[in-house]
Every structure is written in structure tokens, then in C-alpha cells.
Amino acid sequence: MALTYVNASCHCGLNAFRVAFKTESLPITDDFCHCTTCRHVSGQLAIHQTSIFGPPLAREPSRRQSRSQSASRSVSRQRSDEGLPQLNGSANGNGNTTPALLSPPTIEITSAPDVPYDLSDLTKYETYSPNVTLYFCSSCSALLFWVPHRPFEKEEHWTVSVGALERTEGIINLGYHIWVGDTVDGGLAHHLRTVDGKQLTLFKEGPGSEKLPTGWTASEQPEQPGSEDDDVLHAHCHCGTIKFDITRPTEASTLPSAPYPDLLYSHSTSHLSKISNPQDEKWWLRPVDTPTPTKYLAGHCMCNTCRLTSGFEIQSWAFIPLANIVSPDTCIPLSLAEEDRRPVGLKQYIASTGKYRESCGKCGATVFSWQIDTPDLVSVSVGLLDDKNGARAEDWLDWHTKRVSFKEKAVSQSIAKGLEDSMTTI
């Protein structure tokens, strides 16, 4: 049986592995899951995972090239009178030297048996579901593996988060959305309608369940766990360790100053004089240029950092001033920079100098992203929000539909293009 191997890793590199697919089954057509559980255990609006052949495997050893010690000792480079390199060798009868020939390099190729990957640098979360165990990186919290337990099968069935894969083209095709009914408003499926020009099927529940029309929203909204208070938006991770509330914009919401994000102006093509926001526009408050904003800016990012710290291709962020992110118990704004005031259970990862990712230390859900130079403005992972009117929380968030942040960096350019093309037609 022919197998195709794909390397994968988390952001910090503590977990670098490879996964196998049956070559004859490629490309695999799979789905984005929008269920409430997946949203809160990941922080994403939808998660993308795919089945692999067997368990994850250790990386293939690299080739090692070496020369014999005798050859390296017998050859040295010197400068001749003409300033050209000359090789020392044996003397001939005329007193001249005969250049010694370099021994051919020895290429040592070590075979790579299918050795199961060592899971010791992963944190296990076993209460995701009675029948599912997931694993996330113990350092950067990237959610990497999902293992559904099927008593009727002798071998474990493993799935990998697609965002961890180094390549997806020719390996995975996105074909449909599942559990869209849980979103009430269509969730991410409303923004991602086509890929490679093909319409994505929407299933209300699992694959093969009732199909929903493109642009679906619930005609009769089911009861949701969101707050009845229109001025407070609840948020939480799956295990409940991390809980916080978001309040409507206030005067304190205008205090931060921040450059424009790549979502609004591409950092690869826009001048610094523009990105630096010299007019100090409060771009995170919506509607723009109104004395009484009621919403916050939100958008999708496909940069490598978001992909590898979460495990998923599309990270959806809402830009919220820290003054409006409060403890549900005390209504006091959270603190992320002061160690003694940080929420209990919130785990910090330094993604790069001065840039931080925050996640739940128990279930691994992505929670916040923030920077040391703008500590009072925080990116909040939208999948954690509990808006009674839907997963996109459009009573609170104004979605930027003209650009996908860092789309140029996306591993799956087909999904990046499909997402942006779909949003511009809404």
C-alpha cells in the first residue's frame, strides 16, 4: 500500500511530526465543523481536521553528508604566490606537487521506519466529549490531534488539525460545512461559501443530515446560552476555566492608540506612514466616525503565527479594548501584563518579541492575542463568544469583509481566495 507523508508542527516547534495518508485516497474531501463544542474548545468559528492513516509518526531523519577523516586531513588549502588556492599533495620527480584528489562524499541515508510519535510534549484534554480525546502543545497550545474512541474498532482512529500541516494542496479539499445549525446565523459558513469555484454544501448537523441553503440563518432562533443583557456579552472556553464578559464601548474604549492591522491595510504593500495611523483613528470602534459607537471591528486572519498557534487555517479575531473585557464576577477589567492580576488558568506563550498569545491551560482554547506596545487593545478569539443571536455576534461585531488578514501567507491559497471572494459578494 502506497502512503503519502506530510510534515506538520506547532508554532514553537516543540512538536514536529509527520502524518501518513493512503495515496490512493488523495485528495481527501472533508469539512469545517461549526458545532458549539468545537468552537469553544478551540476558540475558532469553525475547526478543520482530517483523518490520517495510523497514529502520528516521528519525523524522517535527515540525510547526513560526511567525508572520511583521512581525506580531510590529507587535503588543505594554501595560498600560492599567485594568490590562488593550491592543494597539498605528494611530490613528483621534478619537485613539484601532484594535487591530491578529494575523496567522494559519503552520503548516509538512514531509513525512516514508521515510529509512532512521542506524545510526551502534548497536553491531553479528556473531557472534550465522552468519546473523544484531544492533544495540544504543552508550550504554544496548538491543538494538534483528535482521537475518537470507537469500542467496535481494534485500532485507534487519529485525526490531525489541518492548520498544522506544511502543505494541503493535493492532500485535502474542503467540500462542506457541518453542524451549521449550532451557529444560528451560519457562522463562518456565511463568509466561506465557495472554494475553487465550487459551492460548499451546508449540513445542519453531521454529514448526510438536512442540507441548508447558502446564506442560511435560523428562522426561529433556538434558545442560546448568551446573556439576556444587551450590554454584556459572555465568553468562555470549553472547560469553563476561562470566563470573561465584554461590555459596550465607553469613553475608556477611545484611550488606546494603535497602528492599523494588516486586516485594514496590507503590511506588505502599505507605507509605514499609513500603517502607523498618524491621525490616531480609533479603528476598532464601529460604526466609524460616530460619537456613540456600539460595536467592535472583527475579521479573519490566515498568518502563519495564527495558524500554527491554533492548529487551524482561519483565526477569527475581534479587536476589543482591555477596558471592555471584564471579570464576570467583579466587573473589573482583566489584566494580562500584571502577573498577580492575570485570570487564573490563563496560559501565556511568547509568539515573538513583545507579542503574546493567551490560551486556556486546561482545554487549550485560543483566548487572546496582544502586543506589549499596545497592551490596552486585545484581539479576542471569536469562537468563545456566546451571543444569543449567532456565532458571528453581529449585534456586537462589525466584520471587515474586504480583506483576509495576511492572506498572502496562507498555506491553502484556495481557501484564502474562497473566503475573501465569498465575503466580497455578501
Tab-separated table of C-alpha atoms in Angstrom:
chain	number	residue	atom	x	y	z
A	1	MET	CA	0.000	0.000	0.000
A	2	ALA	CA	1.429	3.366	-1.049
A	3	LEU	CA	1.492	6.100	1.576
A	4	THR	CA	1.994	9.845	1.265
A	5	TYR	CA	3.705	11.554	4.199
A	6	VAL	CA	3.246	15.201	5.177
A	7	ASN	CA	5.300	17.013	7.803
A	8	ALA	CA	3.488	19.023	10.449
A	9	SER	CA	4.297	21.049	13.549
A	10	CYS	CA	3.100	23.562	16.093
A	11	HIS	CA	4.379	27.161	16.260
A	12	CYS	CA	7.062	26.719	18.909
A	13	GLY	CA	8.441	23.583	17.237
A	14	LEU	CA	8.280	21.508	20.398
A	15	ASN	CA	6.011	19.158	18.482
A	16	ALA	CA	7.238	18.376	14.968
A	17	PHE	CA	5.978	15.170	13.395
A	18	ARG	CA	4.657	13.650	10.199
A	19	VAL	CA	1.385	12.030	9.265
A	20	ALA	CA	0.539	9.431	6.649
A	21	PHE	CA	-2.293	9.290	4.133
A	22	LYS	CA	-3.247	6.482	1.789
A	23	THR	CA	-2.034	7.793	-1.550
A	24	GLU	CA	-4.944	6.256	-3.413
A	25	SER	CA	-7.406	8.250	-1.276
A	26	LEU	CA	-5.913	11.670	-2.083
A	27	PRO	CA	-7.114	14.313	-2.208
A	28	ILE	CA	-9.393	13.830	0.793
A	29	THR	CA	-12.634	15.798	0.805
A	30	ASP	CA	-13.593	16.866	4.306
A	31	ASP	CA	-15.351	19.573	6.303
A	32	PHE	CA	-15.300	22.563	8.611
A	33	CYS	CA	-17.135	21.742	11.855
A	34	HIS	CA	-19.181	24.581	13.383
A	35	CYS	CA	-20.602	22.820	16.436
A	36	THR	CA	-20.744	24.700	19.721
A	37	THR	CA	-18.311	22.297	21.372
A	38	CYS	CA	-15.629	22.677	18.694
A	39	ARG	CA	-15.937	26.462	18.752
A	40	HIS	CA	-15.398	26.709	22.495
A	41	VAL	CA	-12.670	24.081	22.736
A	42	SER	CA	-10.638	25.827	20.031
A	43	GLY	CA	-11.678	29.484	20.118
A	44	GLN	CA	-12.302	29.298	16.356
A	45	LEU	CA	-15.534	29.929	14.464
A	46	ALA	CA	-15.022	26.511	12.852
A	47	ILE	CA	-12.385	23.799	13.029
A	48	HIS	CA	-10.785	21.799	10.226
A	49	GLN	CA	-9.393	18.352	10.962
A	50	THR	CA	-8.758	15.343	8.764
A	51	SER	CA	-8.260	11.616	9.271
A	52	ILE	CA	-4.770	10.158	8.942
A	53	PHE	CA	-3.526	6.615	8.399
A	54	GLY	CA	-2.457	5.264	11.766
A	55	PRO	CA	-1.064	7.383	14.597
A	56	PRO	CA	1.219	10.408	14.059
A	57	LEU	CA	4.814	9.471	13.308
A	58	ALA	CA	8.268	10.703	14.224
A	59	ARG	CA	9.908	12.934	11.638
A	60	GLU	CA	12.065	11.250	8.993
A	61	PRO	CA	15.792	11.527	9.859
A	62	SER	CA	17.597	13.902	7.520
A	63	ARG	CA	20.460	12.946	5.270
A	64	ARG	CA	23.922	13.368	6.732
A	65	GLN	CA	26.870	14.106	4.489
A	66	SER	CA	30.414	13.429	5.708
A	67	ARG	CA	33.936	12.968	4.437
A	68	SER	CA	36.395	10.401	5.733
A	69	GLN	CA	38.760	11.822	8.313
A	70	SER	CA	41.778	10.619	6.337
A	71	ALA	CA	40.674	12.540	3.261
A	72	SER	CA	40.012	15.705	5.217
A	73	ARG	CA	43.438	15.503	6.868
A	74	SER	CA	45.304	14.877	3.601
A	75	VAL	CA	43.923	17.939	1.888
A	76	SER	CA	44.472	21.526	2.936
A	77	ARG	CA	44.194	24.796	1.100
A	78	GLN	CA	47.076	27.247	0.937
A	79	ARG	CA	47.738	30.429	-0.971
A	80	SER	CA	50.305	30.169	-3.805
A	81	ASP	CA	52.456	33.079	-4.898
A	82	GLU	CA	49.784	33.989	-7.419
A	83	GLY	CA	47.269	34.170	-4.644
A	84	LEU	CA	45.337	31.153	-5.939
A	85	PRO	CA	44.381	28.233	-3.765
A	86	GLN	CA	46.710	25.280	-4.063
A	87	LEU	CA	46.232	21.739	-2.831
A	88	ASN	CA	48.998	19.973	-0.914
A	89	GLY	CA	49.770	16.512	-2.239
A	90	SER	CA	52.606	14.139	-2.972
A	91	ALA	CA	55.853	15.348	-4.625
A	92	ASN	CA	56.817	14.085	-8.073
A	93	GLY	CA	60.294	13.659	-9.504
A	94	ASN	CA	60.559	17.316	-10.538
A	95	GLY	CA	59.990	18.528	-7.031
A	96	ASN	CA	56.519	19.709	-7.914
A	97	THR	CA	53.482	18.530	-6.071
A	98	THR	CA	50.689	16.500	-7.525
A	99	PRO	CA	47.316	17.704	-6.251
A	100	ALA	CA	45.590	15.140	-4.090
A	101	LEU	CA	42.093	14.236	-5.226
A	102	LEU	CA	39.212	14.773	-2.858
A	103	SER	CA	37.519	11.588	-1.800
A	104	PRO	CA	33.900	11.465	-2.935
A	105	PRO	CA	31.477	12.484	-0.193
A	106	THR	CA	29.827	9.714	1.726
A	107	ILE	CA	26.036	10.065	1.784
A	108	GLU	CA	24.478	8.255	4.685
A	109	ILE	CA	20.754	7.728	4.245
A	110	THR	CA	19.032	6.485	7.336
A	111	SER	CA	15.806	4.634	6.702
A	112	ALA	CA	12.762	6.034	8.452
A	113	PRO	CA	10.603	3.302	9.899
A	114	ASP	CA	7.097	4.289	10.889
A	115	VAL	CA	7.885	5.042	14.522
A	116	PRO	CA	4.900	6.414	16.484
A	117	TYR	CA	5.367	9.997	17.589
A	118	ASP	CA	6.248	10.628	21.243
A	119	LEU	CA	3.266	12.423	22.805
A	120	SER	CA	5.088	13.494	25.982
A	121	ASP	CA	5.202	17.187	24.962
A	122	LEU	CA	1.446	17.318	24.454
A	123	THR	CA	-1.276	18.078	26.983
A	124	LYS	CA	-4.242	15.726	26.932
A	125	TYR	CA	-7.795	17.021	27.323
A	126	GLU	CA	-10.122	14.140	28.022
A	127	THR	CA	-13.394	15.848	28.844
A	128	TYR	CA	-13.915	17.302	25.352
A	129	SER	CA	-16.516	14.590	24.815
A	130	PRO	CA	-17.183	11.201	26.405
A	131	ASN	CA	-15.780	9.602	23.269
A	132	VAL	CA	-13.017	11.990	22.172
A	133	THR	CA	-9.559	12.879	23.490
A	134	LEU	CA	-7.639	15.810	22.098
A	135	TYR	CA	-3.987	16.804	22.411
A	136	PHE	CA	-2.493	20.286	22.333
A	137	CYS	CA	1.098	21.524	22.560
A	138	SER	CA	2.253	21.952	26.141
A	139	SER	CA	4.141	25.111	25.146
A	140	CYS	CA	2.274	27.102	22.467
A	141	SER	CA	-1.129	25.367	22.942
A	142	ALA	CA	-1.636	24.496	19.260
A	143	LEU	CA	-4.463	21.968	19.093
A	144	LEU	CA	-2.958	19.113	17.077
A	145	PHE	CA	-4.727	15.751	17.446
A	146	TRP	CA	-8.229	14.416	17.981
A	147	VAL	CA	-8.761	10.769	18.881
A	148	PRO	CA	-12.359	9.491	18.792
A	149	HIS	CA	-12.741	6.315	20.815
A	150	ARG	CA	-14.646	3.646	18.930
A	151	PRO	CA	-15.065	0.478	21.008
A	152	PHE	CA	-16.026	-1.569	17.953
A	153	GLU	CA	-12.688	-0.814	16.240
A	154	LYS	CA	-9.464	-2.550	17.255
A	155	GLU	CA	-7.169	0.347	16.321
A	156	GLU	CA	-7.403	3.981	17.376
A	157	HIS	CA	-8.632	6.449	14.793
A	158	TRP	CA	-6.487	9.611	14.645
A	159	THR	CA	-7.256	12.971	13.100
A	160	VAL	CA	-4.900	15.939	12.757
A	161	SER	CA	-5.674	19.647	12.734
A	162	VAL	CA	-5.180	20.746	9.134
A	163	GLY	CA	-3.529	24.041	10.086
A	164	ALA	CA	-0.530	22.124	11.438
A	165	LEU	CA	0.270	20.589	8.037
A	166	GLU	CA	3.100	22.078	5.980
A	167	ARG	CA	1.104	21.585	2.783
A	168	THR	CA	-2.501	20.866	1.906
A	169	GLU	CA	-2.751	21.310	-1.865
A	170	GLY	CA	-3.347	17.907	-3.435
A	171	ILE	CA	-3.870	16.424	0.027
A	172	ILE	CA	-7.136	17.927	1.271
A	173	ASN	CA	-10.135	19.506	-0.427
A	174	LEU	CA	-12.696	21.410	1.603
A	175	GLY	CA	-16.089	20.168	0.455
A	176	TYR	CA	-18.729	21.042	3.033
A	177	HIS	CA	-19.672	22.576	6.381
A	178	ILE	CA	-21.186	20.505	9.207
A	179	TRP	CA	-23.184	21.364	12.329
A	180	VAL	CA	-24.043	24.767	10.886
A	181	GLY	CA	-27.345	24.611	12.768
A	182	ASP	CA	-25.485	25.229	16.028
A	183	THR	CA	-24.375	28.675	14.842
A	184	VAL	CA	-27.896	30.184	14.465
A	185	ASP	CA	-26.542	32.751	11.962
A	186	GLY	CA	-24.497	30.456	9.694
A	187	GLY	CA	-21.204	31.304	11.404
A	188	LEU	CA	-18.097	31.088	9.246
A	189	ALA	CA	-20.077	29.230	6.558
A	190	HIS	CA	-21.758	32.548	5.750
A	191	HIS	CA	-18.322	34.014	4.936
A	192	LEU	CA	-16.825	30.925	3.249
A	193	ARG	CA	-19.269	29.826	0.566
A	194	THR	CA	-17.060	28.599	-2.264
A	195	VAL	CA	-13.594	27.102	-2.715
A	196	ASP	CA	-12.005	26.701	-6.146
A	197	GLY	CA	-15.255	27.947	-7.643
A	198	LYS	CA	-17.288	25.119	-6.085
A	199	GLN	CA	-20.218	25.774	-3.776
A	200	LEU	CA	-19.717	24.278	-0.311
A	201	THR	CA	-22.588	22.156	0.999
A	202	LEU	CA	-24.067	23.132	4.364
A	203	PHE	CA	-25.314	20.389	6.682
A	204	LYS	CA	-27.449	21.294	9.668
A	205	GLU	CA	-25.787	18.579	11.736
A	206	GLY	CA	-23.339	15.855	10.690
A	207	PRO	CA	-22.548	14.766	7.117
A	208	GLY	CA	-25.667	13.499	5.364
A	209	SER	CA	-28.070	15.360	7.649
A	210	GLU	CA	-30.510	18.040	6.499
A	211	LYS	CA	-28.973	20.365	3.916
A	212	LEU	CA	-29.227	24.102	4.469
A	213	PRO	CA	-29.337	26.792	1.773
A	214	THR	CA	-26.408	29.130	1.183
A	215	GLY	CA	-26.725	32.163	3.442
A	216	TRP	CA	-28.894	30.232	5.917
A	217	THR	CA	-29.925	31.714	9.250
A	218	ALA	CA	-32.343	30.179	11.728
A	219	SER	CA	-35.891	31.439	11.119
A	220	GLU	CA	-36.784	30.622	14.704
A	221	GLN	CA	-33.752	31.135	16.859
A	222	PRO	CA	-33.254	28.342	19.393
A	223	GLU	CA	-32.547	29.256	22.968
A	224	GLN	CA	-28.863	30.111	23.324
A	225	PRO	CA	-26.704	30.390	26.455
A	226	GLY	CA	-25.953	34.057	25.720
A	227	SER	CA	-26.798	36.856	28.127
A	228	GLU	CA	-30.220	38.472	28.153
A	229	ASP	CA	-28.455	41.746	28.930
A	230	ASP	CA	-27.842	43.503	25.606
A	231	ASP	CA	-24.957	45.434	27.148
A	232	VAL	CA	-22.951	42.372	28.216
A	233	LEU	CA	-21.554	39.612	26.003
A	234	HIS	CA	-20.422	36.436	27.759
A	235	ALA	CA	-17.414	34.410	26.629
A	236	HIS	CA	-15.846	31.184	27.859
A	237	CYS	CA	-13.641	28.272	26.859
A	238	HIS	CA	-14.992	24.727	26.737
A	239	CYS	CA	-13.860	23.593	30.184
A	240	GLY	CA	-15.021	26.845	31.802
A	241	THR	CA	-11.643	27.706	33.321
A	242	ILE	CA	-11.542	30.963	31.342
A	243	LYS	CA	-14.618	33.174	31.541
A	244	PHE	CA	-15.000	36.865	30.817
A	245	ASP	CA	-17.565	39.430	29.723
A	246	ILE	CA	-17.379	42.106	27.054
A	247	THR	CA	-19.128	45.442	27.556
A	248	ARG	CA	-20.286	48.020	25.040
A	249	PRO	CA	-17.846	50.776	24.008
A	250	THR	CA	-17.363	53.541	26.550
A	251	GLU	CA	-15.205	56.638	26.759
A	252	ALA	CA	-12.387	54.407	28.031
A	253	SER	CA	-12.570	52.492	24.733
A	254	THR	CA	-11.062	55.502	22.949
A	255	LEU	CA	-7.945	55.680	25.121
A	256	PRO	CA	-5.748	53.125	23.290
A	257	SER	CA	-3.619	54.192	20.337
A	258	ALA	CA	-2.612	51.553	17.814
A	259	PRO	CA	-1.333	51.207	14.248
A	260	TYR	CA	-3.647	49.763	11.634
A	261	PRO	CA	-3.755	45.963	11.498
A	262	ASP	CA	-2.997	44.047	8.315
A	263	LEU	CA	-6.733	43.371	8.139
A	264	LEU	CA	-7.328	47.001	7.124
A	265	TYR	CA	-4.096	47.792	5.280
A	266	SER	CA	-1.732	45.139	3.958
A	267	HIS	CA	1.551	45.415	5.826
A	268	SER	CA	3.428	44.087	2.798
A	269	THR	CA	2.202	46.777	0.386
A	270	SER	CA	1.224	49.786	2.529
A	271	HIS	CA	3.651	52.519	3.535
A	272	LEU	CA	4.630	52.794	7.181
A	273	SER	CA	3.345	56.364	7.164
A	274	LYS	CA	-0.129	54.908	6.624
A	275	ILE	CA	0.097	51.820	8.832
A	276	SER	CA	1.334	53.873	11.794
A	277	ASN	CA	-2.072	55.587	11.992
A	278	PRO	CA	-0.751	59.157	12.350
A	279	GLN	CA	-4.289	60.525	12.771
A	280	ASP	CA	-4.819	58.204	15.757
A	281	GLU	CA	-8.060	56.828	14.344
A	282	LYS	CA	-9.907	54.568	16.771
A	283	TRP	CA	-10.388	51.985	14.039
A	284	TRP	CA	-11.555	49.213	16.392
A	285	LEU	CA	-14.742	51.126	17.273
A	286	ARG	CA	-17.758	50.822	14.971
A	287	PRO	CA	-19.544	52.472	13.301
A	288	VAL	CA	-16.590	54.624	12.282
A	289	ASP	CA	-16.747	58.376	12.932
A	290	THR	CA	-19.726	58.222	15.246
A	291	PRO	CA	-19.828	59.790	18.712
A	292	THR	CA	-21.547	56.708	20.150
A	293	PRO	CA	-20.020	53.502	18.726
A	294	THR	CA	-21.798	50.307	19.740
A	295	LYS	CA	-19.671	47.603	18.101
A	296	TYR	CA	-16.099	46.413	17.603
A	297	LEU	CA	-14.143	45.515	14.473
A	298	ALA	CA	-13.730	41.810	13.662
A	299	GLY	CA	-12.016	39.901	10.872
A	300	HIS	CA	-10.264	36.737	9.770
A	301	CYS	CA	-6.507	36.097	9.765
A	302	MET	CA	-4.532	33.390	7.923
A	303	CYS	CA	-0.982	34.257	9.010
A	304	ASN	CA	1.475	31.520	9.962
A	305	THR	CA	1.535	32.533	13.623
A	306	CYS	CA	-2.239	32.269	13.989
A	307	ARG	CA	-2.304	29.020	12.027
A	308	LEU	CA	0.462	27.310	13.984
A	309	THR	CA	-0.521	28.531	17.464
A	310	SER	CA	-4.134	27.434	16.983
A	311	GLY	CA	-3.799	24.486	14.598
A	312	PHE	CA	-6.332	25.926	12.143
A	313	GLU	CA	-6.144	27.904	8.907
A	314	ILE	CA	-8.639	30.642	9.773
A	315	GLN	CA	-8.341	32.558	13.040
A	316	SER	CA	-11.227	34.967	13.658
A	317	TRP	CA	-10.434	37.933	15.911
A	318	ALA	CA	-12.432	40.758	17.486
A	319	PHE	CA	-10.448	43.868	18.471
A	320	ILE	CA	-11.552	44.868	21.979
A	321	PRO	CA	-10.058	47.441	24.391
A	322	LEU	CA	-8.943	45.763	27.603
A	323	ALA	CA	-11.130	48.247	29.498
A	324	ASN	CA	-14.146	46.455	27.995
A	325	ILE	CA	-13.041	42.911	28.873
A	326	VAL	CA	-14.134	42.341	32.445
A	327	SER	CA	-14.389	39.636	35.056
A	328	PRO	CA	-17.940	38.220	35.188
A	329	ASP	CA	-17.691	38.137	38.987
A	330	THR	CA	-16.330	41.610	39.753
A	331	CYS	CA	-16.916	43.570	36.505
A	332	ILE	CA	-13.313	44.780	36.866
A	333	PRO	CA	-11.267	44.888	33.619
A	334	LEU	CA	-8.853	41.997	33.187
A	335	SER	CA	-5.103	42.480	33.349
A	336	LEU	CA	-2.780	40.486	31.108
A	337	ALA	CA	0.541	42.215	31.793
A	338	GLU	CA	0.461	42.102	35.613
A	339	GLU	CA	1.183	38.594	36.835
A	340	ASP	CA	-0.725	38.835	40.112
A	341	ARG	CA	-3.880	40.088	38.353
A	342	ARG	CA	-3.996	37.678	35.434
A	343	PRO	CA	-7.005	35.337	35.186
A	344	VAL	CA	-6.338	32.023	36.902
A	345	GLY	CA	-5.705	29.271	34.359
A	346	LEU	CA	-4.764	31.622	31.506
A	347	LYS	CA	-1.542	30.396	29.895
A	348	GLN	CA	0.822	32.792	28.122
A	349	TYR	CA	3.031	31.999	25.133
A	350	ILE	CA	5.569	34.450	23.688
A	351	ALA	CA	4.981	34.121	19.942
A	352	SER	CA	7.761	36.606	19.152
A	353	THR	CA	9.438	39.504	20.927
A	354	GLY	CA	6.735	41.601	22.565
A	355	LYS	CA	3.865	39.557	21.072
A	356	TYR	CA	1.816	37.254	23.259
A	357	ARG	CA	-0.794	34.542	22.837
A	358	GLU	CA	-3.070	33.551	25.687
A	359	SER	CA	-4.892	30.230	25.926
A	360	CYS	CA	-6.660	28.039	28.440
A	361	GLY	CA	-4.130	25.845	30.207
A	362	LYS	CA	-6.662	23.042	30.647
A	363	CYS	CA	-8.542	22.667	27.338
A	364	GLY	CA	-6.112	24.595	25.099
A	365	ALA	CA	-8.627	27.058	23.620
A	366	THR	CA	-7.130	30.166	21.990
A	367	VAL	CA	-8.300	33.184	24.013
A	368	PHE	CA	-6.338	36.407	23.382
A	369	SER	CA	-3.538	37.912	21.333
A	370	TRP	CA	-1.855	41.178	22.322
A	371	GLN	CA	1.346	43.190	21.987
A	372	ILE	CA	3.494	44.901	24.577
A	373	ASP	CA	3.419	48.239	22.719
A	374	THR	CA	-0.415	48.285	22.729
A	375	PRO	CA	-1.339	46.345	25.888
A	376	ASP	CA	-4.699	48.075	26.250
A	377	LEU	CA	-6.055	46.734	22.932
A	378	VAL	CA	-6.603	42.976	22.720
A	379	SER	CA	-7.605	40.543	19.981
A	380	VAL	CA	-10.302	38.186	21.288
A	381	SER	CA	-10.906	34.764	19.742
A	382	VAL	CA	-14.472	34.970	18.419
A	383	GLY	CA	-15.279	31.276	18.835
A	384	LEU	CA	-15.507	31.805	22.603
A	385	LEU	CA	-18.375	34.307	22.399
A	386	ASP	CA	-21.932	33.427	23.425
A	387	ASP	CA	-24.218	35.770	21.517
A	388	LYS	CA	-27.823	34.613	21.592
A	389	ASN	CA	-28.242	35.869	18.013
A	390	GLY	CA	-25.463	33.793	16.487
A	391	ALA	CA	-21.824	32.719	16.395
A	392	ARG	CA	-20.665	35.786	14.442
A	393	ALA	CA	-22.097	38.014	17.203
A	394	GLU	CA	-23.103	40.681	14.696
A	395	ASP	CA	-25.023	42.619	17.339
A	396	TRP	CA	-21.566	43.283	18.775
A	397	LEU	CA	-19.114	42.906	15.910
A	398	ASP	CA	-18.678	44.669	12.580
A	399	TRP	CA	-16.976	42.207	10.232
A	400	HIS	CA	-14.424	43.528	7.755
A	401	THR	CA	-15.272	41.742	4.511
A	402	LYS	CA	-12.883	43.424	2.074
A	403	ARG	CA	-9.704	41.623	3.086
A	404	VAL	CA	-8.456	38.468	4.808
A	405	SER	CA	-5.531	39.398	7.019
A	406	PHE	CA	-2.186	38.036	5.769
A	407	LYS	CA	-3.927	36.065	3.035
A	408	GLU	CA	-0.609	36.071	1.165
A	409	LYS	CA	0.854	33.817	3.883
A	410	ALA	CA	-1.909	31.207	3.786
A	411	VAL	CA	-0.825	27.602	3.237
A	412	SER	CA	-4.142	26.951	1.485
A	413	GLN	CA	-4.416	29.715	-1.074
A	414	SER	CA	-7.636	28.171	-2.381
A	415	ILE	CA	-9.355	28.638	0.997
A	416	ALA	CA	-7.932	32.153	1.383
A	417	LYS	CA	-9.251	33.149	-2.032
A	418	GLY	CA	-12.583	31.440	-1.430
A	419	LEU	CA	-13.010	33.245	1.890
A	420	GLU	CA	-12.229	36.681	0.502
A	421	ASP	CA	-14.241	36.160	-2.688
A	422	SER	CA	-17.236	34.928	-0.694
A	423	MET	CA	-17.172	37.864	1.721
A	424	THR	CA	-16.952	40.487	-1.005
A	425	THR	CA	-20.180	39.172	-2.559
A	426	ILE	CA	-22.224	39.320	0.656
